[in-house]
C-alpha atoms as a PDB file:
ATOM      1  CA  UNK A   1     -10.557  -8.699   6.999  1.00  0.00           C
ATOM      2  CA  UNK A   2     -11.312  -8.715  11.040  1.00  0.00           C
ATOM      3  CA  UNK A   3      -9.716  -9.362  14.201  1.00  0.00           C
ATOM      4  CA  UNK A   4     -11.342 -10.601  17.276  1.00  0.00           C
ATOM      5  CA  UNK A   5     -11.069  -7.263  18.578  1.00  0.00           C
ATOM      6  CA  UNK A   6     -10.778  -4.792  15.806  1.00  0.00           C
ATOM      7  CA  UNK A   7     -10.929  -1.761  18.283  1.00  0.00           C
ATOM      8  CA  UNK A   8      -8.556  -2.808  20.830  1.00  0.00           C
ATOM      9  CA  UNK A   9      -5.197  -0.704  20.828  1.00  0.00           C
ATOM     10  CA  UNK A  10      -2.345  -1.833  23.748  1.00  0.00           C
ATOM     11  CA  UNK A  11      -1.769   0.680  26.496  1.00  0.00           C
ATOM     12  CA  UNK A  12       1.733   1.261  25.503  1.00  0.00           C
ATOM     13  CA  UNK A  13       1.229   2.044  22.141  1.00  0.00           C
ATOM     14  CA  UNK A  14       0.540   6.021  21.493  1.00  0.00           C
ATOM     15  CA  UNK A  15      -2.044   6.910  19.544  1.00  0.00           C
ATOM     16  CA  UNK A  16      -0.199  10.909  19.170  1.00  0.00           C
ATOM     17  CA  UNK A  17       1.180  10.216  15.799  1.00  0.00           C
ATOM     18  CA  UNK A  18       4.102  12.390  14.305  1.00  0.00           C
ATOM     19  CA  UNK A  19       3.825  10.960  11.116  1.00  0.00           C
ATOM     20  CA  UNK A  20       1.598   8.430   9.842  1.00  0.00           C
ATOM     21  CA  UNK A  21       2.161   6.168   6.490  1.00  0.00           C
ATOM     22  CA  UNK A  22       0.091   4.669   4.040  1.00  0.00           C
ATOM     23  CA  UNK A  23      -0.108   2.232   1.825  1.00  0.00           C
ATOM     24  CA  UNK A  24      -1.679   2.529  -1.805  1.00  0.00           C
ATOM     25  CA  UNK A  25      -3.455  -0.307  -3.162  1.00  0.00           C
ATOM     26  CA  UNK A  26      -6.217  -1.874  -1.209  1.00  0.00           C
ATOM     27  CA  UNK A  27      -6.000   1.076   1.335  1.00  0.00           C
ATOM     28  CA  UNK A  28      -6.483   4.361  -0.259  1.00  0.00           C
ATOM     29  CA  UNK A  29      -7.476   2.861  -3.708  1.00  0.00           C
ATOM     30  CA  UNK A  30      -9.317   0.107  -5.247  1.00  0.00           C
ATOM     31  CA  UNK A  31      -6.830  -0.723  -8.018  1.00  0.00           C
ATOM     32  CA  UNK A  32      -7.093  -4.849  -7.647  1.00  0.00           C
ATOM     33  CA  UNK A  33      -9.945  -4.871 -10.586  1.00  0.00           C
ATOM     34  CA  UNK A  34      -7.202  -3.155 -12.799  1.00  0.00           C
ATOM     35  CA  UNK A  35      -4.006  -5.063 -11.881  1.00  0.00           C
ATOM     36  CA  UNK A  36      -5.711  -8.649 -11.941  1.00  0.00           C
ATOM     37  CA  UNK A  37      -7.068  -7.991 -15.873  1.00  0.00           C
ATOM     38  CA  UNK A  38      -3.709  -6.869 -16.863  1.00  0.00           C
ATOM     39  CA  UNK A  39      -2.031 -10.041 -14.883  1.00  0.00           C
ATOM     40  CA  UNK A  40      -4.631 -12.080 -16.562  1.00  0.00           C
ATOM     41  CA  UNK A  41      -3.547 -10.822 -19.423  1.00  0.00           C
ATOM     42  CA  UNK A  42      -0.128 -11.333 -19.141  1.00  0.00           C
ATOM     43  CA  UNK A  43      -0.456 -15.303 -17.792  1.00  0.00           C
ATOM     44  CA  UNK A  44      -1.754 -15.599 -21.078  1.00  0.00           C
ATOM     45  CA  UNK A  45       0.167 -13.651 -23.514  1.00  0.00           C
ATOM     46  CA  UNK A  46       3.183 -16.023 -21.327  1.00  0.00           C
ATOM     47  CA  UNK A  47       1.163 -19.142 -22.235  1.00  0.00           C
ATOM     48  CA  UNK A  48       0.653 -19.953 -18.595  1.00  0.00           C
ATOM     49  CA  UNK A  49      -2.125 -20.932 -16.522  1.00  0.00           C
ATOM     50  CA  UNK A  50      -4.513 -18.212 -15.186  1.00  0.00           C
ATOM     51  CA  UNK A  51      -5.791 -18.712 -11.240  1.00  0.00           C
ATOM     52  CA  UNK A  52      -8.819 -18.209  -9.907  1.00  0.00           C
ATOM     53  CA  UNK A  53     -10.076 -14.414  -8.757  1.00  0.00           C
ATOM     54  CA  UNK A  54      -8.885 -15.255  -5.512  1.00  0.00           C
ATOM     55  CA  UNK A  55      -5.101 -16.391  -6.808  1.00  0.00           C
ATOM     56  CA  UNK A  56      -4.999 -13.565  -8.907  1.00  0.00           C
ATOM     57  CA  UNK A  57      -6.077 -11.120  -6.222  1.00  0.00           C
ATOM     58  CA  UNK A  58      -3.243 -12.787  -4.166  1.00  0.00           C
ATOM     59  CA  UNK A  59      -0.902 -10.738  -6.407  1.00  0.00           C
ATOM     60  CA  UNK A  60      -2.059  -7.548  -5.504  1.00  0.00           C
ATOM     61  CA  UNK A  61      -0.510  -5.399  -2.893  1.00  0.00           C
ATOM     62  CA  UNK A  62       3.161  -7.967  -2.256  1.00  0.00           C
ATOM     63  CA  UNK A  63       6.158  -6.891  -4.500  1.00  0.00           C
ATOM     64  CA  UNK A  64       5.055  -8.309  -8.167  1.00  0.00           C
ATOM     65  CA  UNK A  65       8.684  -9.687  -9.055  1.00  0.00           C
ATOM     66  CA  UNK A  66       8.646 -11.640  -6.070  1.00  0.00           C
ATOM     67  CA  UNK A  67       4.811 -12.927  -6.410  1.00  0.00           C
ATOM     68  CA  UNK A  68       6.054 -14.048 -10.135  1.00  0.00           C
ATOM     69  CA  UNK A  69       8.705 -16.235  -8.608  1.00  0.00           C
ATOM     70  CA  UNK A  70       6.807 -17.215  -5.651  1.00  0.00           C
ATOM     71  CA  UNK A  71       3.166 -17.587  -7.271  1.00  0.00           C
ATOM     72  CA  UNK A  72       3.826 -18.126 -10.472  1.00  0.00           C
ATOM     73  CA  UNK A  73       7.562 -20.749 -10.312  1.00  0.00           C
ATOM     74  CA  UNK A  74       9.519 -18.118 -12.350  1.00  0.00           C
ATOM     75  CA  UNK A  75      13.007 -17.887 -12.397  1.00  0.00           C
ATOM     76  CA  UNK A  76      14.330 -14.399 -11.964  1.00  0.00           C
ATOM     77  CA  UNK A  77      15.021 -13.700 -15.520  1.00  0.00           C
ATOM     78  CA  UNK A  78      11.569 -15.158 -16.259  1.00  0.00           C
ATOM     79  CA  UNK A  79       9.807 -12.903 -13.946  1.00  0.00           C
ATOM     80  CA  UNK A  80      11.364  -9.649 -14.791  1.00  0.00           C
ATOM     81  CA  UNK A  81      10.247 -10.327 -18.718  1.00  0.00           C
ATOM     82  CA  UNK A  82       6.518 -11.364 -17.167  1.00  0.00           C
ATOM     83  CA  UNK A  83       7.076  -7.620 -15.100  1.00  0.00           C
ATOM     84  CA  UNK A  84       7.738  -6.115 -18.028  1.00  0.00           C
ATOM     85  CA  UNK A  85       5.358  -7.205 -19.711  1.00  0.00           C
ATOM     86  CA  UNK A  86       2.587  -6.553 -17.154  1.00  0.00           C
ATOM     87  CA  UNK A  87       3.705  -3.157 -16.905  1.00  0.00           C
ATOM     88  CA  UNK A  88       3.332  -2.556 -20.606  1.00  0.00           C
ATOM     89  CA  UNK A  89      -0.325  -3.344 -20.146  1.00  0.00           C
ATOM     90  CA  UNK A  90      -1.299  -1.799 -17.205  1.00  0.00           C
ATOM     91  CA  UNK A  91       0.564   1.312 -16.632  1.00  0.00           C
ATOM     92  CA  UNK A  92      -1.625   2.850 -19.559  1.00  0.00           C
ATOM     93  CA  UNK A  93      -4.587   2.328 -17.440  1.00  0.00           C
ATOM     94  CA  UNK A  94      -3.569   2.421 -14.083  1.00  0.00           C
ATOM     95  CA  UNK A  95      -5.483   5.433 -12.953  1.00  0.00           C
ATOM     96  CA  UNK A  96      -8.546   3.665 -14.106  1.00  0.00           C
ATOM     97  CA  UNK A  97      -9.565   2.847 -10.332  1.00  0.00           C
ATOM     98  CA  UNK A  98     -11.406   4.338  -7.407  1.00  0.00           C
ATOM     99  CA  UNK A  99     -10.625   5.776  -4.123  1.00  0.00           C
ATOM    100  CA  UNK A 100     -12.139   4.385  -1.400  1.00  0.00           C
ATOM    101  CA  UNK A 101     -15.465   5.729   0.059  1.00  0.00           C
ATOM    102  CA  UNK A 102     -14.328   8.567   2.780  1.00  0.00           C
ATOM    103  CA  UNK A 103     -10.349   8.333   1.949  1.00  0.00           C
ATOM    104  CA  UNK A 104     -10.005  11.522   0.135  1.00  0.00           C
ATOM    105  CA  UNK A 105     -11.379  12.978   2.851  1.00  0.00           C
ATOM    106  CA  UNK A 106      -9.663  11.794   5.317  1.00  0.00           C
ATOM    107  CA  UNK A 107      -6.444  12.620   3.822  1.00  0.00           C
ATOM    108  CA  UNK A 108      -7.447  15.821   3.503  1.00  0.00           C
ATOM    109  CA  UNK A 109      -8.553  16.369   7.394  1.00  0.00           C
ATOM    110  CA  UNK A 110      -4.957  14.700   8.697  1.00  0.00           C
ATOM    111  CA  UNK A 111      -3.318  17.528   6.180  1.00  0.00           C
ATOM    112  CA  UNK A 112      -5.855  19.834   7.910  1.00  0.00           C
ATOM    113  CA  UNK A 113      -4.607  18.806  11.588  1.00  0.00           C
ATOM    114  CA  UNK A 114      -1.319  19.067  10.561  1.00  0.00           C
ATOM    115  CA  UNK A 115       0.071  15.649  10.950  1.00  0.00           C
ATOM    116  CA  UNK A 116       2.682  15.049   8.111  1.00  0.00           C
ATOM    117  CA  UNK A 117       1.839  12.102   5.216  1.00  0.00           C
ATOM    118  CA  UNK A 118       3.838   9.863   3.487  1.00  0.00           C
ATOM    119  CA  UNK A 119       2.818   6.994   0.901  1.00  0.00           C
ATOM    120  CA  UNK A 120       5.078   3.690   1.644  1.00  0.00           C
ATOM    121  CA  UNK A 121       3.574   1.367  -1.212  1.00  0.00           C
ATOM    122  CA  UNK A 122       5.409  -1.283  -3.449  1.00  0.00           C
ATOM    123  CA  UNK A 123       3.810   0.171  -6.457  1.00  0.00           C
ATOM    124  CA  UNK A 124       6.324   1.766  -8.976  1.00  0.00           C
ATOM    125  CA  UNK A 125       6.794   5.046  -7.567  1.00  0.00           C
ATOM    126  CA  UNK A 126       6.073   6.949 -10.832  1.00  0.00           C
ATOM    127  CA  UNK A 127       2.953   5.104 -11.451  1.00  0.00           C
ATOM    128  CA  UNK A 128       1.905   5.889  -7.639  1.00  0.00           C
ATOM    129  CA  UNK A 129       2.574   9.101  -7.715  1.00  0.00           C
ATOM    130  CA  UNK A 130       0.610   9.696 -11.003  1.00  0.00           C
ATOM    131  CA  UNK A 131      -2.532   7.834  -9.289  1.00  0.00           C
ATOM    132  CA  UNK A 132      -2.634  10.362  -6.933  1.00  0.00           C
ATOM    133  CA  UNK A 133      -2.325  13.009  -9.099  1.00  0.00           C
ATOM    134  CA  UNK A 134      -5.269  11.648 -10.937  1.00  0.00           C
ATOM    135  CA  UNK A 135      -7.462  11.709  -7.672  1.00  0.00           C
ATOM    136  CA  UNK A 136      -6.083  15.157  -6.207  1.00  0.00           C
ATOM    137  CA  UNK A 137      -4.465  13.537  -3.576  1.00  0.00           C
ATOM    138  CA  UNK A 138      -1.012  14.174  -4.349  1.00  0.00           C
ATOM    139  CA  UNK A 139      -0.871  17.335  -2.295  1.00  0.00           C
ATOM    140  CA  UNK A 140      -1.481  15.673   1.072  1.00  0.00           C
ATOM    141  CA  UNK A 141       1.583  13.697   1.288  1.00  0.00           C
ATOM    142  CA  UNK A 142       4.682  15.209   2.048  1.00  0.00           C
ATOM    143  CA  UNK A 143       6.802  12.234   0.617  1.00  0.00           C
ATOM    144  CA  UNK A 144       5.404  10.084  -1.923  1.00  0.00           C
ATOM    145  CA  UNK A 145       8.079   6.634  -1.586  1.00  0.00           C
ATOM    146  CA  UNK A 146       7.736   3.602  -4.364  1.00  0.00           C
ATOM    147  CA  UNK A 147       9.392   0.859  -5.357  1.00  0.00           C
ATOM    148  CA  UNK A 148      11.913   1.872  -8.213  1.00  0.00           C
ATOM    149  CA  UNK A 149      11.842   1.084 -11.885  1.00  0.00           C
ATOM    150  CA  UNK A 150      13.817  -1.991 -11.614  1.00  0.00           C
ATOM    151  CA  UNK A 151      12.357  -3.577  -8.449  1.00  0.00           C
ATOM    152  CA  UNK A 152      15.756  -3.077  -6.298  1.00  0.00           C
ATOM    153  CA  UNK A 153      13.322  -1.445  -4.060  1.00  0.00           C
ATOM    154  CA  UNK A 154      10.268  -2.653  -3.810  1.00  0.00           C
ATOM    155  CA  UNK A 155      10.342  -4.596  -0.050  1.00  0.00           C
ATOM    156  CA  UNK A 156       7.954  -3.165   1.992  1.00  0.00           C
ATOM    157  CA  UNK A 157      10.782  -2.835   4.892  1.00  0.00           C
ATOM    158  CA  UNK A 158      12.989  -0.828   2.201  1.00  0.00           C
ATOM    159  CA  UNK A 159      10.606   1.308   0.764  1.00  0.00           C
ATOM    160  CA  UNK A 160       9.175   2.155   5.015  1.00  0.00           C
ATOM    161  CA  UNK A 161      13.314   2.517   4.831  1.00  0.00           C
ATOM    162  CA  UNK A 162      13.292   5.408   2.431  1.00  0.00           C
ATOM    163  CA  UNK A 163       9.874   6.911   3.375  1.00  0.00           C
ATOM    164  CA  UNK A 164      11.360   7.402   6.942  1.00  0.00           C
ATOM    165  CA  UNK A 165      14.589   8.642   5.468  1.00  0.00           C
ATOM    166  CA  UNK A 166      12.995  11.242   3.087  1.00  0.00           C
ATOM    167  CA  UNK A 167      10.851  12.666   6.259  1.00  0.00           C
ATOM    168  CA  UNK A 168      13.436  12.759   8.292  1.00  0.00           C
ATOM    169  CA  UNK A 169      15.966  14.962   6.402  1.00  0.00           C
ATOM    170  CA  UNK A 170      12.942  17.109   5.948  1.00  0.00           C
ATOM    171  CA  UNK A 171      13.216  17.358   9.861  1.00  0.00           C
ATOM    172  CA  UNK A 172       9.815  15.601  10.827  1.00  0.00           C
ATOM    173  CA  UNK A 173       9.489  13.674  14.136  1.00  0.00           C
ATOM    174  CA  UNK A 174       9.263  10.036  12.948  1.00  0.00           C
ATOM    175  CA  UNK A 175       9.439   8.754  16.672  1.00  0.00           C
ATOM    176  CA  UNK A 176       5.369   8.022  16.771  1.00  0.00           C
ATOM    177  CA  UNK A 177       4.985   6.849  13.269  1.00  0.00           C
ATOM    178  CA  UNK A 178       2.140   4.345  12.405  1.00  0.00           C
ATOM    179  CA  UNK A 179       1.487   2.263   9.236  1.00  0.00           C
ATOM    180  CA  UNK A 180      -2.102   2.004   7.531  1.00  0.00           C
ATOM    181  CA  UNK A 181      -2.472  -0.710   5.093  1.00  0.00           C
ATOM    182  CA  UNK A 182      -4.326  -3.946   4.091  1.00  0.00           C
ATOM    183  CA  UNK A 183      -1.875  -6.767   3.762  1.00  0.00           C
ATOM    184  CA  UNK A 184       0.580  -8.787   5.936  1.00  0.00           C
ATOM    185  CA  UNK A 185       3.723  -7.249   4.608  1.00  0.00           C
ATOM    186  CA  UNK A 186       2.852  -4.146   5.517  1.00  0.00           C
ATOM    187  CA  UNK A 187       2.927  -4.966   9.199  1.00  0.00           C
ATOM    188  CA  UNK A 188       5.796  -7.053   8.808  1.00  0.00           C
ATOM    189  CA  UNK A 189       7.593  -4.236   7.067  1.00  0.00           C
ATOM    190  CA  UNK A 190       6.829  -2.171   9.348  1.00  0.00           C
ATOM    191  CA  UNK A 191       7.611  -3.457  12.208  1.00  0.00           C
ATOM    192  CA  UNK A 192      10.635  -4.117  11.117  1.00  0.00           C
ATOM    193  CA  UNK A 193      11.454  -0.643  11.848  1.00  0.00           C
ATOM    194  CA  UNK A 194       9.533  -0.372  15.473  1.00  0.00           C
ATOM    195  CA  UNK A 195       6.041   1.343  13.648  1.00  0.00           C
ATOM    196  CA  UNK A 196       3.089  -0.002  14.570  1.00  0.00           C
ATOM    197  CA  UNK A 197       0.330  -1.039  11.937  1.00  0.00           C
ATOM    198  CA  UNK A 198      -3.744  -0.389  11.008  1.00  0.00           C
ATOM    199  CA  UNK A 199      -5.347  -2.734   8.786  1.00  0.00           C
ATOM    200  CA  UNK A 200      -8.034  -1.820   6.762  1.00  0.00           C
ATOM    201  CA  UNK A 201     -10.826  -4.154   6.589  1.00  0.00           C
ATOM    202  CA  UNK A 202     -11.971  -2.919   2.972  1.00  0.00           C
ATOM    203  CA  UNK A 203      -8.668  -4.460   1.686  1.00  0.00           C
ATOM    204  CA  UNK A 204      -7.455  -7.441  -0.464  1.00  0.00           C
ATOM    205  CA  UNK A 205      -5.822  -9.509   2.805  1.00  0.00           C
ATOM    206  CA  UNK A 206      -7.596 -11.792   4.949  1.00  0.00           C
ATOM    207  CA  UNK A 207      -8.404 -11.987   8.315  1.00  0.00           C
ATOM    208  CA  UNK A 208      -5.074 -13.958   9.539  1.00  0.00           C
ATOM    209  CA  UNK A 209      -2.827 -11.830   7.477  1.00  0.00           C
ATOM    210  CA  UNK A 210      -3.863  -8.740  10.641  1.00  0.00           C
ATOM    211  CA  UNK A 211      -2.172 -10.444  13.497  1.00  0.00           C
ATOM    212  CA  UNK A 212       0.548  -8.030  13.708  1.00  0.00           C
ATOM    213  CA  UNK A 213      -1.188  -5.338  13.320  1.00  0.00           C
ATOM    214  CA  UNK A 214      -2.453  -3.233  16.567  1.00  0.00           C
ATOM    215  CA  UNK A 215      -5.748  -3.153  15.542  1.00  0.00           C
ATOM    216  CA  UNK A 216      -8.463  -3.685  12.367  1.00  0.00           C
ATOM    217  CA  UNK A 217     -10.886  -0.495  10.911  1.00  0.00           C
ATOM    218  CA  UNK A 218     -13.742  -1.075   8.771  1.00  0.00           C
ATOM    219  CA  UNK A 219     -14.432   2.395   7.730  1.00  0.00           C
ATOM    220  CA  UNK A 220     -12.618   5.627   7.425  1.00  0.00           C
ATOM    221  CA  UNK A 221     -14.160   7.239  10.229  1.00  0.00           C
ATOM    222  CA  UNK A 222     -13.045   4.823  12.374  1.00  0.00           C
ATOM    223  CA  UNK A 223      -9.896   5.168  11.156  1.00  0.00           C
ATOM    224  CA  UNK A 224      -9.721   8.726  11.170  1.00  0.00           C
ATOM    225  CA  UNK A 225     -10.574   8.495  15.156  1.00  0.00           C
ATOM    226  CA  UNK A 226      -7.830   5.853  15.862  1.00  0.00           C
ATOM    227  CA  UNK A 227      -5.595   8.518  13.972  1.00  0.00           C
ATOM    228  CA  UNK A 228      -6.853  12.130  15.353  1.00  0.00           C
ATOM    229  CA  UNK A 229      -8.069  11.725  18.513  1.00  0.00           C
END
């Protein structure tokens, strides 16, 4: 994705971050090749039409229950069977994915400089934290925050919600906090709490989907100066 000015930041905003959040997939991970095969899968197994690379890639990143309904014209019920399903396929292979060129680094050098991590994805929470895990990067986040089992948390707003509420009873300054991430609902969800948002340009949203967001990276070293300097 781009912006017509992917560097530009607004005077007001403060680029001395107390915290900073990311998201998972599509930001620190390439995990759409994974999640579309086992959602192809599961369109089938359900007797139901499969999109297009580009519909199916539409899934990845938004809460899955709600892309079911949305995407897909499930009822509730329907959709939750359909989750179930999917998650029967894939969570045996979700650490079969890659981290994106310069990320693990990164991560690593924010640890370094002391600013405090925390993961803010709609992914189950088990299966992100186990991703991480895979990858070593587990010990660079000081909160790790999900959606839960059964999906009661899984809008981007709630689980910024709980993120913010796990750092802060851990006493970390949340007052400068800044989203990274690669889709429209993490801006929106995080502005619903006052953060600001970087998109990632090596994600799965498009260009229009960064019009909330501050400003656009395309690598991790820019990223990493919009962050540390």
């Amino acid at each position: 994705m781009s912006t017509t000015d992917t560097l530009s930041i607004p005077t007001t905003a403060t680029r001395t971050w107390t915290t900073v959040l990311f998201d998972l997939d599509g930001t620190i991970v390439d995990s759409a090749p994974g999640i579309t095969a086992a959602l192809e899968r599961t369109l089938v197994a359900l007797g139901l039409p499969v999109p297009d690379a580009a519909g199916l890639l539409s899934y990845v990143g938004p809460p899955l229950l709600e892309s079911f309904m949305e995407r897909a014209g499930m009822t509730e019920p329907e959709a939750r069977h359909a989750l179930n399903l999917y998650r029967a396929d894939y969570n045996s292979t979700a650490v079969e994915t890659a981290v994106f060129p310069g990320m693990a680094g990164l991560l690593e050098r924010l640890h370094k400089s002391g600013v405090p991590l925390a993961l803010a994805t709609s992914k189950p929470e088990t299966i992100a934290t186990l991703v991480l895990e895979h990858f070593d990067l587990a010990r660079y986040f000081t909160v790790i925050t999900g959606a839960t089992e059964d999906e009661s948390r899984s809008e981007k707003a709630d689980v910024i919600a709980e993120a913010l509420r796990r750092l802060q009873a851990l006493g970390i300054d949340t007052s400068h906090a800044v989203m990274v991430g690669d889709r429209s609902h993490d801006a929106l969800g995080a502005a619903a709490h006052g953060i600001p948002t970087l998109m990632v340009e090596w994600g799965y949203g498009s260009p229009a989907e960064a019009v909330d967001a501050i400003g656009t990276v395309y690598s991790a070293d820019q990223l990493a100066k919009k962050l540390l300097s």
